[in-house]
Short mmCIF file of N, CA and C in Angstrom, two decimals:
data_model
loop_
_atom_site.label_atom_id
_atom_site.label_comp_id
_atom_site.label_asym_id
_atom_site.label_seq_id
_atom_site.Cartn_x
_atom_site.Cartn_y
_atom_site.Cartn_z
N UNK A 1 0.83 -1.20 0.00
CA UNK A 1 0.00 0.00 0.00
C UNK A 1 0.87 1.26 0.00
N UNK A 2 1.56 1.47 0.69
CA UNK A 2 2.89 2.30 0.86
C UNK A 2 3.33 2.87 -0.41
N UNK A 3 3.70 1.71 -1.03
CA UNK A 3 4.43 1.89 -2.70
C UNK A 3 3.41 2.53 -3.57
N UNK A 4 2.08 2.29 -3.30
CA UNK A 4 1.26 2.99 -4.72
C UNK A 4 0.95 2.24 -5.57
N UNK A 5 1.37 0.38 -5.15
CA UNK A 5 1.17 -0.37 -6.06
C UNK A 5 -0.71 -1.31 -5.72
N UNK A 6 -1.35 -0.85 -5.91
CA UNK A 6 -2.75 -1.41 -5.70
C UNK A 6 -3.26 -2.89 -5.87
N UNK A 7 -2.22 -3.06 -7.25
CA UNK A 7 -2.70 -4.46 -7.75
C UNK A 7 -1.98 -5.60 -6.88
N UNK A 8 -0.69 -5.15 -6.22
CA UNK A 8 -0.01 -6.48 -5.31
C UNK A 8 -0.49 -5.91 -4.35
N UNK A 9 -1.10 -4.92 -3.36
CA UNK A 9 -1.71 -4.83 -2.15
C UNK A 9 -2.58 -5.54 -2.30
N UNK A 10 -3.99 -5.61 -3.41
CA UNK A 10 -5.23 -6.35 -3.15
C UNK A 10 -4.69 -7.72 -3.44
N UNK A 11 -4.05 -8.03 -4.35
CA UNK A 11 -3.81 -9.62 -3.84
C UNK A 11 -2.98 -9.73 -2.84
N UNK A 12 -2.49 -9.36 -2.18
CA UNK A 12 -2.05 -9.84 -0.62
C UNK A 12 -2.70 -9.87 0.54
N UNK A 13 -4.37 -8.82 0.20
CA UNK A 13 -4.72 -8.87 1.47
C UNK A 13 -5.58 -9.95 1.21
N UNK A 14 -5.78 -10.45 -0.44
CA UNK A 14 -6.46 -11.62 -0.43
C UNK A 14 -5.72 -12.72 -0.14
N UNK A 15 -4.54 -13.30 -0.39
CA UNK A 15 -3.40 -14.29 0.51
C UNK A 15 -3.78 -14.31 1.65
N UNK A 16 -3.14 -13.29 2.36
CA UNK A 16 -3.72 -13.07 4.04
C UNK A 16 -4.72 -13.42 4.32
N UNK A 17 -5.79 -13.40 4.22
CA UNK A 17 -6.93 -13.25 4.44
C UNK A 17 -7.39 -14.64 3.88
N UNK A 18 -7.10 -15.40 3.31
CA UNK A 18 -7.59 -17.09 2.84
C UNK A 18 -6.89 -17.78 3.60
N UNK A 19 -5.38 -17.45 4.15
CA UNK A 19 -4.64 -18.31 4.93
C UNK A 19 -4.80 -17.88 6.09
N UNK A 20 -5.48 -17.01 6.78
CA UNK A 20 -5.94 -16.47 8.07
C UNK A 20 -7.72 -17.43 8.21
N UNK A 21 -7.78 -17.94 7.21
CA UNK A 21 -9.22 -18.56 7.05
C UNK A 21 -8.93 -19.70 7.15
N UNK A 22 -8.32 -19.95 6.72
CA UNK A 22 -7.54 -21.37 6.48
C UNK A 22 -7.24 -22.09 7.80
N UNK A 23 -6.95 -21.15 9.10
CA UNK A 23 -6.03 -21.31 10.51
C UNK A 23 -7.53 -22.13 10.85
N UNK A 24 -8.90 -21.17 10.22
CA UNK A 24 -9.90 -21.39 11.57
C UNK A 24 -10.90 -22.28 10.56
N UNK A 25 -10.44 -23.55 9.15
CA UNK A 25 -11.39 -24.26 8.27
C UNK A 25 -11.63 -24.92 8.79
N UNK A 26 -11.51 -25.79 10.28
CA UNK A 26 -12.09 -26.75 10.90
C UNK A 26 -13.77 -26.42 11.61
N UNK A 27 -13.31 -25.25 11.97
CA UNK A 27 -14.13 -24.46 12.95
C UNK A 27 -15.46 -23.87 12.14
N UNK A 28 -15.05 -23.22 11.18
CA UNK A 28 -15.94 -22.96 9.81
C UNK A 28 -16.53 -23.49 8.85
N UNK A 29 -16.24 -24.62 8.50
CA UNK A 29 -16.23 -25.69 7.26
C UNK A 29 -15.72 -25.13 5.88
N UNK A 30 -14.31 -24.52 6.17
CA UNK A 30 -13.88 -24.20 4.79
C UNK A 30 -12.78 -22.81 5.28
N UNK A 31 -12.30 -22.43 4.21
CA UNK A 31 -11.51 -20.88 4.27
C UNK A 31 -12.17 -19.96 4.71
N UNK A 32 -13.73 -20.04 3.68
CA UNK A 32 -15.45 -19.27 4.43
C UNK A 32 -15.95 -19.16 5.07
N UNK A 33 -16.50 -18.81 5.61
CA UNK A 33 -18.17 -19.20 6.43
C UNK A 33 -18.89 -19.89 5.52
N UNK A 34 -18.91 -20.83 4.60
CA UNK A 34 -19.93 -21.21 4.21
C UNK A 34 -19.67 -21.23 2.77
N UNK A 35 -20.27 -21.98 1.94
CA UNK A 35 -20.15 -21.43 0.49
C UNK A 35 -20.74 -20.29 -0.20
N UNK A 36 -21.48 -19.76 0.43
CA UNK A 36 -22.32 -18.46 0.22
C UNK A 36 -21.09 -17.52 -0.17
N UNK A 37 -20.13 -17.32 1.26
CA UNK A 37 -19.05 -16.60 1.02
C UNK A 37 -18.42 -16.97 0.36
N UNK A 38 -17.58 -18.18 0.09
CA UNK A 38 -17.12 -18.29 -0.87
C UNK A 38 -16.77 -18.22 -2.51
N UNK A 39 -18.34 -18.32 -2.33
CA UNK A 39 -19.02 -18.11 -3.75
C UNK A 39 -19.03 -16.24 -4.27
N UNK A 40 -19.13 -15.49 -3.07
CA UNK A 40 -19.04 -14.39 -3.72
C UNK A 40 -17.32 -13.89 -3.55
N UNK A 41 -16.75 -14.56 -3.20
CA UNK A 41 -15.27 -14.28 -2.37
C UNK A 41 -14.90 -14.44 -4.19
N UNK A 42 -15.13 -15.64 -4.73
CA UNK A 42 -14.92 -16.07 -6.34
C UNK A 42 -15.23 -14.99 -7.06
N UNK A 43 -16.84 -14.77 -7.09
CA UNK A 43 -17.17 -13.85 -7.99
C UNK A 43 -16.09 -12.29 -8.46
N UNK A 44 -16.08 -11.78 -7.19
CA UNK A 44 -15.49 -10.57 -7.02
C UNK A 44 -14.06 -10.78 -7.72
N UNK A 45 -13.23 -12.00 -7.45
CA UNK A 45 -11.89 -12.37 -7.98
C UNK A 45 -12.14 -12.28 -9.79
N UNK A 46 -12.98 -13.61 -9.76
CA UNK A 46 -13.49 -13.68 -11.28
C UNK A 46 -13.82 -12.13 -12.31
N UNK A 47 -14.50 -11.20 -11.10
CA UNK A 47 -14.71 -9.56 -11.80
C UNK A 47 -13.76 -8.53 -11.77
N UNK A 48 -12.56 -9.10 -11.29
CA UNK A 48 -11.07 -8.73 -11.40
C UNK A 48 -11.11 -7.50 -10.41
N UNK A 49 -11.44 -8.07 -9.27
CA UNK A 49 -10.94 -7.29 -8.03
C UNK A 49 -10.43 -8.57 -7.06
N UNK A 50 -8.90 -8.39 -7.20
CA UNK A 50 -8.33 -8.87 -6.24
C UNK A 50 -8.35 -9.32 -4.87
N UNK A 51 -8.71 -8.16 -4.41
CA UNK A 51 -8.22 -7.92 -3.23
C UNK A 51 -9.80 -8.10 -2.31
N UNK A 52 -10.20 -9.62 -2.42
CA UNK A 52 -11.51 -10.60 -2.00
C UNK A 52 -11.41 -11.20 -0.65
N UNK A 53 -12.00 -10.76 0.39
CA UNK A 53 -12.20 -11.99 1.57
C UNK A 53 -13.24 -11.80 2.14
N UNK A 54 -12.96 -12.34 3.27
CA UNK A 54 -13.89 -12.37 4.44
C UNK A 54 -13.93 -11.58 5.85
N UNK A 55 -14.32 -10.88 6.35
CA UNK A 55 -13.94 -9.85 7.55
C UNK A 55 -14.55 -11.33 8.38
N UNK A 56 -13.20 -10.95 9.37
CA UNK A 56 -13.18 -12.36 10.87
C UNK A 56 -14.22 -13.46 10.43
N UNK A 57 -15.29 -13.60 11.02
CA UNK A 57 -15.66 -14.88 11.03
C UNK A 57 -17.14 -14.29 10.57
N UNK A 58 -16.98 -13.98 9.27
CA UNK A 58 -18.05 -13.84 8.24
C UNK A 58 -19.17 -13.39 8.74
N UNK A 59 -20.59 -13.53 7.97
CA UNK A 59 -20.49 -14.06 6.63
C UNK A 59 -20.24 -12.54 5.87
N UNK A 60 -19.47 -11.53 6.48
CA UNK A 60 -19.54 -10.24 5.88
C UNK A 60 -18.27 -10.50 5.20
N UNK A 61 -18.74 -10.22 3.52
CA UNK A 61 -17.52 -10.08 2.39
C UNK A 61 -17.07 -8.48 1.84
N UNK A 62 -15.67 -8.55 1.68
CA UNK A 62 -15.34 -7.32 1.04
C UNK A 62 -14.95 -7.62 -0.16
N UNK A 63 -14.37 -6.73 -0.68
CA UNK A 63 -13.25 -6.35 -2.16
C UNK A 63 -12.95 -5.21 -2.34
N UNK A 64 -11.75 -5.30 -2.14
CA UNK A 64 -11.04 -3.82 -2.50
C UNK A 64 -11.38 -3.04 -3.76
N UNK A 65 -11.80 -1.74 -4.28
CA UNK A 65 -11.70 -1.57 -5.82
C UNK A 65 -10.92 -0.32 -5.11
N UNK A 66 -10.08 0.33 -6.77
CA UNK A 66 -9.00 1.52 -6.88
C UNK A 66 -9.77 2.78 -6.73
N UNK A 67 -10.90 2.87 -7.21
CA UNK A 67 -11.59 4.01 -7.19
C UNK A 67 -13.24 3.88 -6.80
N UNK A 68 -14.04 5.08 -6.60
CA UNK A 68 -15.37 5.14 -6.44
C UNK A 68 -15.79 4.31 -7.47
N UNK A 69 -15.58 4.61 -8.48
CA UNK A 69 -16.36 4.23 -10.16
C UNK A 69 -16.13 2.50 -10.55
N UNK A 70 -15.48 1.98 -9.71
CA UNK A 70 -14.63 0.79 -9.51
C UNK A 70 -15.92 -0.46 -8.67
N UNK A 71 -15.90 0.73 -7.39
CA UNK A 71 -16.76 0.04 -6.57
C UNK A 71 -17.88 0.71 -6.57
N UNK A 72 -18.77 1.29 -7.34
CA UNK A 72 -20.06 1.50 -7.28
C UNK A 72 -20.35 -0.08 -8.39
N UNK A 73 -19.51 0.02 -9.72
CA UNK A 73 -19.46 -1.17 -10.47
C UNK A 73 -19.78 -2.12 -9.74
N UNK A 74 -18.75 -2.78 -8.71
CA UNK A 74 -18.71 -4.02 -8.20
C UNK A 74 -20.18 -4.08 -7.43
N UNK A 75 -20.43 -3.01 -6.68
CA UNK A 75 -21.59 -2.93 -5.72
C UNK A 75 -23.03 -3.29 -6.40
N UNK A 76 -23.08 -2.72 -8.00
CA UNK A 76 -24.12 -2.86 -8.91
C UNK A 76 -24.13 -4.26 -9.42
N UNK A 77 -22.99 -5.20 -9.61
CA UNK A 77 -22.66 -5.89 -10.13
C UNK A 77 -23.15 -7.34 -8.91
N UNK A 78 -22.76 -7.19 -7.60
CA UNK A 78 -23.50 -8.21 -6.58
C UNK A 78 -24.43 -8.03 -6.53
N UNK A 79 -25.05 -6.63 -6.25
CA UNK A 79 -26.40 -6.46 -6.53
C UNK A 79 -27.76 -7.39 -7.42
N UNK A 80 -26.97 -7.50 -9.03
CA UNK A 80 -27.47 -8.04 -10.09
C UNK A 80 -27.59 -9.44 -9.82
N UNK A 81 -26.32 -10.48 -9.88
CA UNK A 81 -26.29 -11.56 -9.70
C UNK A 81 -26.28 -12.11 -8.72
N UNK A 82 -26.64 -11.44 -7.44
CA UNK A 82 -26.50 -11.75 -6.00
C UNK A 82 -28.29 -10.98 -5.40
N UNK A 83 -28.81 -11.17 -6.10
CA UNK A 83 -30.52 -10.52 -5.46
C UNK A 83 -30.61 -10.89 -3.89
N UNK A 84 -30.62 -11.97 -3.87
CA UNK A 84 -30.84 -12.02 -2.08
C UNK A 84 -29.27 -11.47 -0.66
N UNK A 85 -28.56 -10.99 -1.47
CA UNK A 85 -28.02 -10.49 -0.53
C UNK A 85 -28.46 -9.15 -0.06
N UNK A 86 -28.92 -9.42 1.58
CA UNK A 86 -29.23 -8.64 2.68
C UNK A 86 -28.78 -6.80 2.48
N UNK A 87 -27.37 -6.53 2.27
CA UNK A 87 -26.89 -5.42 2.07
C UNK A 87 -25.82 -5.39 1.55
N UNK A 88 -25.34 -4.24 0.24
CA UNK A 88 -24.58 -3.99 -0.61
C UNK A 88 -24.21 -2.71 -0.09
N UNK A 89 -22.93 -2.50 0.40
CA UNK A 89 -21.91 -1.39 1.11
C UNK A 89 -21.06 -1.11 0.45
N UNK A 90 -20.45 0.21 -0.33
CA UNK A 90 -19.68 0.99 -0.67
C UNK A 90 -18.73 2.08 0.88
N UNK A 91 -17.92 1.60 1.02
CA UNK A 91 -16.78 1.90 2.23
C UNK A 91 -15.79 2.58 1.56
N UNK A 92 -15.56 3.81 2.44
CA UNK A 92 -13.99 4.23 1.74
C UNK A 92 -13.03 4.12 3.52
N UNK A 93 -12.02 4.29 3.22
CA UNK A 93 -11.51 3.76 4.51
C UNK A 93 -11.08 4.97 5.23
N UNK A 94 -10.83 5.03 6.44
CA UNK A 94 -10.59 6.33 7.31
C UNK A 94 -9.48 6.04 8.07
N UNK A 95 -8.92 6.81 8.85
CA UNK A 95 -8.16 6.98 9.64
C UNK A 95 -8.80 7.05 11.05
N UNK A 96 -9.92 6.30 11.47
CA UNK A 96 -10.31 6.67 12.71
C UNK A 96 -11.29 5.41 13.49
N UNK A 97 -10.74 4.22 12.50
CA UNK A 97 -11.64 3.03 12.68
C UNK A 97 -13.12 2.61 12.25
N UNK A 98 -13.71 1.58 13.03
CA UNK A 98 -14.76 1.17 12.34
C UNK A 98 -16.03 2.21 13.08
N UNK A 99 -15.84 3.42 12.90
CA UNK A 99 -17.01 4.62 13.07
C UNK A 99 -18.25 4.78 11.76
N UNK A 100 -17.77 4.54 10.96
CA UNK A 100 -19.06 4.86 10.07
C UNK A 100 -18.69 3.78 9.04
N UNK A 101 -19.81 4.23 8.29
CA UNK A 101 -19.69 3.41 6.72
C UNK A 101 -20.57 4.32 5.76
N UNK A 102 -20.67 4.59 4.86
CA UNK A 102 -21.44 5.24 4.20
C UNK A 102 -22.34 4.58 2.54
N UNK A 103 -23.16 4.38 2.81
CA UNK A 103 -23.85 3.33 1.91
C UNK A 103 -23.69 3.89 0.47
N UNK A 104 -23.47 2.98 0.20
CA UNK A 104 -23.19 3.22 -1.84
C UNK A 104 -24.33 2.31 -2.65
#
C-alpha cells in the first residue's frame, strides 16, 4: 500500500486473508463461512478485483476496488447476480476506525 502499487496490495490482502481462514477451516467448514461466502469471495476475484475476503468470522464479504467508479461497479454488479443479498456497502476507509460506513 505504501508503494502505490494497488494491484499487489489487493492480492495480498487476499493471501492473508484465505490463509488467516484457512487457521480457523475446521471451525468454519472451509476458508469461508460457508459457500455463500465463498461463492461471492470467487465472484469478485473472477470480476477482477483482487483484493476478495472475508472480515473475521463472516459471513460479511469485502473487495477492494481503486476508485469510487470501480466500486459503485462491483456494488451494482453483486447487486445483479446476487438478489438475495441482505446489504450492498460501498466503504472508503478512514483513519479513525470502524465509526461509520457510508452506503453506496
Amino acid at each position: 500500500a505504501a508503494e502505490g502499487d494497488f494491484p499487489a496490495f489487493a492480492a495480498a490482502v487476499h493471501e492473508y486473508n484465505a490463509a488467516a481462514g484457512g487457521a480457523f477451516a475446521a471451525e468454519q467448514g472451509g476458508t469461508y463461512a460457508g459457500p455463500a461466502v465463498a461463492g461471492l469471495v470467487a465472484a469478485a476475484r473472477q470480476w477482477g478485483f483482487a483484493g476478495a475476503g472475508q472480515t473475521s468470522w463472516g459471513p460479511t464479504t469485502f473487495a477492494l476496488a481503486e476508485d469510487d467508479e470501480k466500486a459503485g461497479w462491483l456494488a451494482s454488479r453483486f447487486r445483479e447476480a446476487f438478489p438475495d443479498l441482505e446489504d450492498v456497502r460501498v466503504a472508503a476507509p478512514t483513519h479513525e476506525g470502524a465509526i461509520a460506513c457510508r452506503a453506496g
